[in-house]
XYZ file of C-alpha atoms in Angstrom:
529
model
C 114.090 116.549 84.480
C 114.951 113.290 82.139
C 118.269 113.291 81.197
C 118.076 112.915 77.475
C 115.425 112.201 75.263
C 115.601 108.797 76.511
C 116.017 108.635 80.091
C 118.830 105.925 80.670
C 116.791 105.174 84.151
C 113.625 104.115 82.215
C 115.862 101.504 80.322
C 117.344 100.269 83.306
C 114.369 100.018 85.700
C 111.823 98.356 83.262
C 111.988 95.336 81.594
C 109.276 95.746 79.221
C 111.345 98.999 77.688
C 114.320 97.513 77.388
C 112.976 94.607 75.350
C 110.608 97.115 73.186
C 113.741 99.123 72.691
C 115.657 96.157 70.582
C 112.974 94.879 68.909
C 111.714 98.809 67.769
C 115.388 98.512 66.640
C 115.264 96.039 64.226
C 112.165 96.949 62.661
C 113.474 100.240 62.133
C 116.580 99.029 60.425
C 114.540 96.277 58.418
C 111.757 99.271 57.309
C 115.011 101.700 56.326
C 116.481 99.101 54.070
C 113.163 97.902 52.353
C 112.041 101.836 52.033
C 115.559 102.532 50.220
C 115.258 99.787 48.213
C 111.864 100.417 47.185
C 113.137 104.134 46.426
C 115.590 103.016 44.324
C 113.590 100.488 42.060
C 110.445 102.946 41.682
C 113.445 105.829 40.715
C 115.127 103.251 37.909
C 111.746 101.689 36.839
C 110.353 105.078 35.906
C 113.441 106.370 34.536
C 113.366 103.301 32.390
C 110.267 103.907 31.282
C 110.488 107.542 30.504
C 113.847 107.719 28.637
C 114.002 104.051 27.326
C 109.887 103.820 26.170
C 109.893 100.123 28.302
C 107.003 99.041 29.253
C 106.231 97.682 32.316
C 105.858 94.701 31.353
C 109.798 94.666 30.633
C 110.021 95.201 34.380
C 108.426 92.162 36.109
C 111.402 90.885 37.837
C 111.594 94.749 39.846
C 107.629 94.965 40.154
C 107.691 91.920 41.921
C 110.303 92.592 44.079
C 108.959 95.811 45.314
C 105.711 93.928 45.784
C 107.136 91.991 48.172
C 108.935 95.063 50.035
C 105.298 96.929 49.902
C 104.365 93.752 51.667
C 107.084 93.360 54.579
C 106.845 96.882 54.869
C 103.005 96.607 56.159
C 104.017 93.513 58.715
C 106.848 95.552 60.126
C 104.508 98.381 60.143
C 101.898 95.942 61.843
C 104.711 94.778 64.249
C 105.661 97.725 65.487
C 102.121 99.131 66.031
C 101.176 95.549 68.012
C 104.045 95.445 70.240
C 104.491 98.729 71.001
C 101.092 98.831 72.717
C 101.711 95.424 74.837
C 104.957 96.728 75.871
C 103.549 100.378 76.525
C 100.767 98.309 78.809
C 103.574 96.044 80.496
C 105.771 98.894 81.154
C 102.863 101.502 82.617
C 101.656 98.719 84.875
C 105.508 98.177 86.179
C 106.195 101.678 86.838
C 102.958 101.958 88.752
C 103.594 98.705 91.363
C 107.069 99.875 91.565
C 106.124 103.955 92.673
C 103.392 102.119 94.926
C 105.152 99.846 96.486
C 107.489 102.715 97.415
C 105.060 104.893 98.324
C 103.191 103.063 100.211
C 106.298 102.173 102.449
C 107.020 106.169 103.201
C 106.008 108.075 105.718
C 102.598 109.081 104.723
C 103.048 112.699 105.867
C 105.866 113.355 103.337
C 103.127 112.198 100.386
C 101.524 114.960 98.293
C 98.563 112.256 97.033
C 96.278 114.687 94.947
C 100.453 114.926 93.339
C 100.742 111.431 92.966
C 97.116 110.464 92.230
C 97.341 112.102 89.032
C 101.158 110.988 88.165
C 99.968 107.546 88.462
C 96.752 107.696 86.389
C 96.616 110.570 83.947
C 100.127 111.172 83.791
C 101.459 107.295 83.517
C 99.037 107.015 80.494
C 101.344 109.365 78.416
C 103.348 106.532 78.632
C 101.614 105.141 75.553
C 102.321 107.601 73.641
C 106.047 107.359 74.558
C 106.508 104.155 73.866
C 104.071 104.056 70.661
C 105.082 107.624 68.907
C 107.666 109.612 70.381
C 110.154 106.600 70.983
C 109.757 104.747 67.351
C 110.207 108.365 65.789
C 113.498 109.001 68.292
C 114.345 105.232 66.899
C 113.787 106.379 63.073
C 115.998 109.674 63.453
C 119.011 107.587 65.509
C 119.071 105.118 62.410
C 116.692 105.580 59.351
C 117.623 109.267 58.934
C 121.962 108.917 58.594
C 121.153 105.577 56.556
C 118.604 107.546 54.296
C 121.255 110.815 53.861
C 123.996 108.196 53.030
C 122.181 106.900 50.255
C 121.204 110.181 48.858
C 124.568 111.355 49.369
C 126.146 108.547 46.755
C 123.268 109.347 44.317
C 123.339 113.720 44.407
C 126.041 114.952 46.841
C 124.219 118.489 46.245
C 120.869 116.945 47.491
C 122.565 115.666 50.618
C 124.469 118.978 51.119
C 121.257 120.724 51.129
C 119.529 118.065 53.574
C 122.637 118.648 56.211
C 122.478 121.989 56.120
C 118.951 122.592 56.598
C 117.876 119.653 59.016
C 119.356 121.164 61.825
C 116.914 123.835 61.914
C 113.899 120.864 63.009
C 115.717 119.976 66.048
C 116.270 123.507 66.975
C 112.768 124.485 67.021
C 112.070 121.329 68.516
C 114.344 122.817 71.677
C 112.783 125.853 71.677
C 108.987 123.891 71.922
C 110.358 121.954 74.192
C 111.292 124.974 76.849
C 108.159 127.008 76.109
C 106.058 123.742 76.958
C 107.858 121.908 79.904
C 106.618 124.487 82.811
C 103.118 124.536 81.401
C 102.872 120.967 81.480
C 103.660 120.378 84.526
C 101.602 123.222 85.572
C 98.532 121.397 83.938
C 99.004 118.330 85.786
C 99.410 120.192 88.850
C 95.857 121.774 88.559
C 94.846 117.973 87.225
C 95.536 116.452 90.853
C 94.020 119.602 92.954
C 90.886 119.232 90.866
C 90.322 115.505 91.035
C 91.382 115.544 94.782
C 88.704 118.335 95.746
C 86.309 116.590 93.546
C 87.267 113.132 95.413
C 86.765 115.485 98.607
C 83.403 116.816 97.787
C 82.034 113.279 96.442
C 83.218 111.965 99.883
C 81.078 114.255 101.597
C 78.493 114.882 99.923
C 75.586 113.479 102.260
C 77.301 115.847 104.795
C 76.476 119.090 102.225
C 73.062 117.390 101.466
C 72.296 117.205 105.577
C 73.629 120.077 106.118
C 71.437 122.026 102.653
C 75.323 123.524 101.330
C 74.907 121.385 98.028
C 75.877 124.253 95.780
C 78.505 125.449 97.988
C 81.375 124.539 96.390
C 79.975 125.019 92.896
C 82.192 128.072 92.446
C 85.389 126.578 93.924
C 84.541 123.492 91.411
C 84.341 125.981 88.199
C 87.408 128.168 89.224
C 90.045 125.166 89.176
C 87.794 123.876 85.971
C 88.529 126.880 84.348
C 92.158 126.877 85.525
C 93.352 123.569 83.832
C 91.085 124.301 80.937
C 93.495 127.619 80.492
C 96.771 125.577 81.212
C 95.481 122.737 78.796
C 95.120 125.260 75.800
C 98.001 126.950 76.491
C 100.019 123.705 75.607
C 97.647 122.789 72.840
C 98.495 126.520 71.080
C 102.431 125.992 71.359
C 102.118 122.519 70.055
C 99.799 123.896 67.399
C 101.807 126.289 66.189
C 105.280 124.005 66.618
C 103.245 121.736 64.411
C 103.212 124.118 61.763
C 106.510 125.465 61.771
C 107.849 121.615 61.598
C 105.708 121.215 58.294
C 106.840 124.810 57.088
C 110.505 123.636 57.465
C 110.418 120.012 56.400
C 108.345 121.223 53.426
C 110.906 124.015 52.050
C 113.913 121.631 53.089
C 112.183 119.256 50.413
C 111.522 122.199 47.626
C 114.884 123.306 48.089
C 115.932 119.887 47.310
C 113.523 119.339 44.473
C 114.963 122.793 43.305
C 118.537 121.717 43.227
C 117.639 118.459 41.274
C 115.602 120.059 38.783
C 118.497 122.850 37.367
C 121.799 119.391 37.184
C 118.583 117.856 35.369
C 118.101 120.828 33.014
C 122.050 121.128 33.005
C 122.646 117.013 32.053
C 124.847 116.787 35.450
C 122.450 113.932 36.752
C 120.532 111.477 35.201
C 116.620 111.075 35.780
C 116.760 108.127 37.330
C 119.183 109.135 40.567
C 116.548 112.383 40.711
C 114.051 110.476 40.801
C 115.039 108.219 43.972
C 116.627 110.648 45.681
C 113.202 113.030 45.236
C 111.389 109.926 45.955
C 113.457 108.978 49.374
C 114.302 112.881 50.355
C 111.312 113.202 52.528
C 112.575 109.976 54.416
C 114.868 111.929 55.555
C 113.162 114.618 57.399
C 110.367 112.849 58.093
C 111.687 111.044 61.319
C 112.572 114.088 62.851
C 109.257 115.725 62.224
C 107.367 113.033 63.666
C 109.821 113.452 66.507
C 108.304 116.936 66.887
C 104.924 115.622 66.797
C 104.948 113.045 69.173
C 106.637 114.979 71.806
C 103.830 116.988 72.539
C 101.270 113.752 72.901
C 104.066 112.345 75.047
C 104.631 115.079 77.263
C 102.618 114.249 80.154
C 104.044 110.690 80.069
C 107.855 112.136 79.858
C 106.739 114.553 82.645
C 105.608 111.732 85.108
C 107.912 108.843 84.112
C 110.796 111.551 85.305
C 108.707 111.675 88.746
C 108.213 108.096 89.268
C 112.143 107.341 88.084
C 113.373 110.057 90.546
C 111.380 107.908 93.039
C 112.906 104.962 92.289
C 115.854 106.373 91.866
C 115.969 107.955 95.287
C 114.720 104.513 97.196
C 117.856 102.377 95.534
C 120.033 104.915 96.494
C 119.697 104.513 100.226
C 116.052 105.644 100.718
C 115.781 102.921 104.287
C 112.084 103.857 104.455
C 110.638 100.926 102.693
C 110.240 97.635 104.453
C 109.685 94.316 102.787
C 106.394 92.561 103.745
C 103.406 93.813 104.362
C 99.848 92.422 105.952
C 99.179 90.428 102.971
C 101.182 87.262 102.996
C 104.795 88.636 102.079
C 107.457 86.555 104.362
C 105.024 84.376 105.843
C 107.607 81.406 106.483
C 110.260 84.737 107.632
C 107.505 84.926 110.102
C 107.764 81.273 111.561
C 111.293 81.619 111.401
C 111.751 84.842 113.405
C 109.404 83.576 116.659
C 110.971 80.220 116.391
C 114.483 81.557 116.482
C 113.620 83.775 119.487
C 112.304 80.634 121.625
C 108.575 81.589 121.265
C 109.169 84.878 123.161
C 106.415 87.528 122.792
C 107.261 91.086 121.468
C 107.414 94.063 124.100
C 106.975 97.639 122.510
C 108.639 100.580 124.281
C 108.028 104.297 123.374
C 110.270 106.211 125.345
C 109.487 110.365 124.823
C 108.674 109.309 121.321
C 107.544 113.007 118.850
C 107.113 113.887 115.612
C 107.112 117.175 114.656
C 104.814 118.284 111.399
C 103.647 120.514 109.699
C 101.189 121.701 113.168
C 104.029 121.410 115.623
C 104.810 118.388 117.640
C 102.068 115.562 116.639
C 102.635 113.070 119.157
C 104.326 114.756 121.835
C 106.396 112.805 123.912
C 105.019 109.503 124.046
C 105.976 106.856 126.606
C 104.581 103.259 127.768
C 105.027 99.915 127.021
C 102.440 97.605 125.378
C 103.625 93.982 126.670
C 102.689 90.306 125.202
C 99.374 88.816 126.273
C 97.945 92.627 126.774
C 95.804 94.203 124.438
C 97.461 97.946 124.570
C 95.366 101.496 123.728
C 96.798 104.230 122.270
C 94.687 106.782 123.260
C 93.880 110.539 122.300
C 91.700 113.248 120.558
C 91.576 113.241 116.704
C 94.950 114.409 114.660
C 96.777 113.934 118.251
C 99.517 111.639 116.020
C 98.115 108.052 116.453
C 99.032 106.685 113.564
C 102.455 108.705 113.233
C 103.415 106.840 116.567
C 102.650 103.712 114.661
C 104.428 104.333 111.723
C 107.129 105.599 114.444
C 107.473 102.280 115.227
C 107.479 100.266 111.940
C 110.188 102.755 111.082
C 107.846 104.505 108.206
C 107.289 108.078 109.574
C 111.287 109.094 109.735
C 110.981 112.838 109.281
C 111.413 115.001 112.300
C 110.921 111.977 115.080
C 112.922 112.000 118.115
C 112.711 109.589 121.169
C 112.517 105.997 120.878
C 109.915 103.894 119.330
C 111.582 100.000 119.531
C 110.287 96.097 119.614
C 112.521 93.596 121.787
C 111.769 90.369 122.256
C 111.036 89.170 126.272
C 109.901 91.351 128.481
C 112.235 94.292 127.133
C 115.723 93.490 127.903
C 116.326 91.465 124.601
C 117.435 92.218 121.029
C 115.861 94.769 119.309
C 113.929 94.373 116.008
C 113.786 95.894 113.054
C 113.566 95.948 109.084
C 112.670 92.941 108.254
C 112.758 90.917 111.143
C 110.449 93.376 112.621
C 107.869 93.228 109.655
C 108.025 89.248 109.828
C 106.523 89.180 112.805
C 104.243 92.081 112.207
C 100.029 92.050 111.061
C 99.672 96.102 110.631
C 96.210 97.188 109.192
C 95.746 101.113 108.795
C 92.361 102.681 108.717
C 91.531 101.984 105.111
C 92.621 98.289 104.573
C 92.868 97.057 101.132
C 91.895 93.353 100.540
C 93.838 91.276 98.977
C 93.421 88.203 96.259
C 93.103 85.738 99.582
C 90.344 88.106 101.404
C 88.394 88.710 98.301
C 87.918 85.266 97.485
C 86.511 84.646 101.050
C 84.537 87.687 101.094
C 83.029 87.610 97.282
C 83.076 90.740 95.236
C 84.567 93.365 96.942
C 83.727 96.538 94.818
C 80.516 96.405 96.853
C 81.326 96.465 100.322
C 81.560 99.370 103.087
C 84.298 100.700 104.752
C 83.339 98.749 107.971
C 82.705 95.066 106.054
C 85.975 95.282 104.513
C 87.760 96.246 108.145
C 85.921 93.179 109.820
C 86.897 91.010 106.914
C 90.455 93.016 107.180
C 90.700 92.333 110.389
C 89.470 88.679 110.607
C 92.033 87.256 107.522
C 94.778 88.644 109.397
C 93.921 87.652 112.840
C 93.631 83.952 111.448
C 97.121 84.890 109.217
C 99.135 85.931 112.477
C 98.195 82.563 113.887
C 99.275 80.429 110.577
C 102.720 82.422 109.936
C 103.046 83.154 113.869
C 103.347 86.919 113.320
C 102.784 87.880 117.080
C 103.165 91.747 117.312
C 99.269 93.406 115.699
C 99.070 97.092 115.208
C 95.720 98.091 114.554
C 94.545 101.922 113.527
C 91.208 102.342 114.601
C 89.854 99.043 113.526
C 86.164 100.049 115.109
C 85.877 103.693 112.947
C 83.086 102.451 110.615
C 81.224 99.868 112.947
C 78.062 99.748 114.801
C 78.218 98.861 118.429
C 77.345 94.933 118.037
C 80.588 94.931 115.317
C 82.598 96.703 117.031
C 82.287 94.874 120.550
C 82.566 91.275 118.616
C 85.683 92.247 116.934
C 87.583 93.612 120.092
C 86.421 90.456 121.497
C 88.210 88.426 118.855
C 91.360 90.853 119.294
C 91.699 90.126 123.322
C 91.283 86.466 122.466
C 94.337 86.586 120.396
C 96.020 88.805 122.998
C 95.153 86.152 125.886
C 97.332 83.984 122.984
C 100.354 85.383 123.998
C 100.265 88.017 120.917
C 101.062 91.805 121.378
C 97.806 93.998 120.615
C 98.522 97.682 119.784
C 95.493 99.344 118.707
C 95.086 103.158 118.260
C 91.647 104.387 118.989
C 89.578 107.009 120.330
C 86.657 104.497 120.825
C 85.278 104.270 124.232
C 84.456 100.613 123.980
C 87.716 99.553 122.592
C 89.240 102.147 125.950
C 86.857 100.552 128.178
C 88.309 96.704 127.072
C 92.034 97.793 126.981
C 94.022 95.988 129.396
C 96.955 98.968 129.003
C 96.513 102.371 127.916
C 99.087 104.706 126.410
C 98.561 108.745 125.989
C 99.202 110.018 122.916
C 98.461 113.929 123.113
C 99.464 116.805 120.949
């Protein structure tokens, strides 16, 4: 869990918090000393006026003054409330490249997505209210509640006696909250991301139920994890309901208490009116932060609750996590690229698997895996469905770590020369996985691409980064079924295009199951469970 009620991490890792941080500071201190002062010249002003029969009139010089504190008090107010959004905005975008980035560099088997689906959307959006509520309260209670008790401590020691002794029972119940809701929080997300991931499931095949007349099948399964996070969502909203109104009960007979104490040295001539009247007027200043404190943790829960995942993430990657690679298929280190085939003399890449597995979650997925794709070959791996193609690529790039043994390597020349990885490796790679995302470059040459199939965006995929490996001279192409999601006429054009890059003096590694893209192969590898 966070460690505090600011995580440390959160400062460190992201710029936009650390910059919202100091300027929430100094708005806070600036809206503490224009509240007190305000206090104390509405507290004189009508003590003036009550024992002294001045008018108001006799008080222009004060009236104006707290005009103009009314008045900075609504710009900091307006400050705070502009800023804190941008920076909530710049930091919830940061955290999410950052956790992608990293995720999308781990071994895919090790990834609960339905998890991290709804960690990076519904959860990272309680990251607005962190930054907007719960933080400028935490921010209020650090410095405007000591600077507010040490004023009402010169004006009524008793007042502030009172104050210390009973504030400590906010934070206490805050605790308490605070235990009763963290499990049940994260319980509610954890139904979130099963339901939108079976609902993602069941839109996905949907013209499968329709063919197949089993529309309403999973109607029931639908209404059972419905009904689950709608029980785990009102169980949070009843403890922060009824934390709610034990925070007002306290803060309300902490003030009366106060008020109490005020009225008797009053009656008994032991204060004067107007030093009750500003510390009455200022009290609830007092308490206040720490309420709100209360009351914001609840809307920030689900963004404390994910923030902790995505820093753990983080946090685990900088601390020798070797996992991620830099560079990816989209333009990262193209002049690394250049670099690393000119400094190996134009040699083309030879891949070796030598008794390569991967054990899983089914057993063994490949199982022992050995062959060699060479340069100027376009190379198969070939197998059934969930037989571990795409493990034994990540296998290779170094992504899938967990329970591999063998040898998955790149050396340049026909085998005998110096092996590559990291970064070298990935300079001189063009690796597109079954789903290829498009980037800025692709979209602009393809149009929109919101509208286009699964198969249009692999042949545009596929044909930006055949003509990228030529520019940047990345020579090694791992392709994971590239044909899925293509008619015949598609499919045989585009293996065309990838033996044509092959006869180039490129290494083509393609896992497939297709027949045609078998049929073209110039090498073929087995990859069986």
């Amino acid at each position: 869990m966070s460690r505090g009620p600011v995580d440390p991490r959160l400062l460190q890792l992201s710029g936009p918090t650390r910059r919202w941080t100091a300027v929430l500071a100094v708005v806070t201190a600036l809206r503490t000393v224009a509240l007190v002062i305000s206090g104390i010249i509405v507290g004189r002003t009508s003590a003036s006026v009550i024992t002294d029969g001045t008018g108001l009139a006799d008080h222009r010089a004060a009236l104006g003054v707290l005009a103009l504190l009314v008045v900075a008090r609504t710009a900091l107010a307006w400050v705070e409330q502009r800023y804190s959004h941008r920076a909530a905005a710049q930091a919830t975008e940061d955290l999410r490249v950052r956790a992608l980035t990293v995720l999308a560099h781990r071994d895919p088997r090790t990834v609960d997505r339905a998890e991290w689906r709804t960690l990076l959307t519904e959860g990272t959006e309680g990251l607005g209210p962190y930054l907007t509520g719960y933080l400028p309260a935490l921010m209020s209670t650090a410095l405007a509640t000591p600077a507010v008790l040490l004023v009402v401590w010169f004006l009524d020691a008793g007042s502030a006696i009172v104050a210390v002794v009973t504030l400590p029972l906010i934070p206490v119940f805050m605790w308490l909250v605070g235990t009763l809701t963290a499990g049940r929080t994260e319980k509610k997300l954890m139904t979130l991301g099963v339901l939108s991931d079976q609902l993602l499931d069941l839109v996905t095949g949907l013209p499968t139920l329709r063919a197949l007349g089993r529309l309403s099948a999973p109607v029931a399964e639908v209404r059972r994890l419905s009904d689950r996070h709608r029980r785990s969502t009102v169980e949070v909203l009843r403890i922060a309901f009824l934390s709610s109104m034990v925070l007002e009960f306290l803060a309300t007979l902490s003030i009366a208490l106060v008020a109490v104490g005020i009225g008797f040295r009053l009656l008994d001539g032991s204060m004067t009116l107007a030093a009750g009247l500003t510390v009455l007027i200022i009290i609830p200043e007092v308490y206040n932060p720490v309420r709100q404190v209360g009351t914001r943790f609840h809307d920030a829960r689900d963004g404390i609750v994910a923030v902790d995942r995505i820093l753990t993430l983080l946090a685990a990657r900088s601390d020798g996590d070797t996992t991620a690679h830099p560079g990816t298929t989209g333009g990262a280190g193209e002049a690394g690229g250049r670099d690393a085939q000119d400094g190996q003399g134009g040699q083309g890449l030879t891949v070796t698997f030598d008794h390569l597995s991967a054990t899983g979650r089914d057993g063994p997925r490949p199982r022992d895996v050995t062959g060699t794709a060479r340069p100027g070959q376009l190379t198969v791996l070939t197998g059934p469905n969930g037989a571990g193609k795409t493990t034994t690529l990540l296998a290779l790039l170094g992504i899938a770590t967990d329970g591999v043994t063998g040898t998955a390597r790149v050396t340049a020349g026909p085998g005998t020369g110096p092996r590559l990885t990291g970064t070298e490796l990935w300079d001189r790679t063009s690796y597109l996985p079954q789903r290829p995302v498009l980037d800025t470059a692709d979209a602009t040459a393809v149009g929109d691409t919101s509208g286009l199939s699964l198969g249009q965006r692999q042949r545009a995929a596929v044909h930006a980064e055949l003509d990228r490996s030529r520019t940047t001279g990345r020579d090694l192409l791992l392709l994971d079924e590239p044909t899925a999601h293509l008619d015949t006429p598609n499919a045989r054009t585009m293996v065309e295009a990838l033996r044509r890059r092959a006869a180039e003096g490129a290494t083509v590694l393609i896992a497939s199951h297709d027949p045609l893209v078998t049929a073209a192969a110039d090498h073929h590898i087995e990859v069986r469970p």
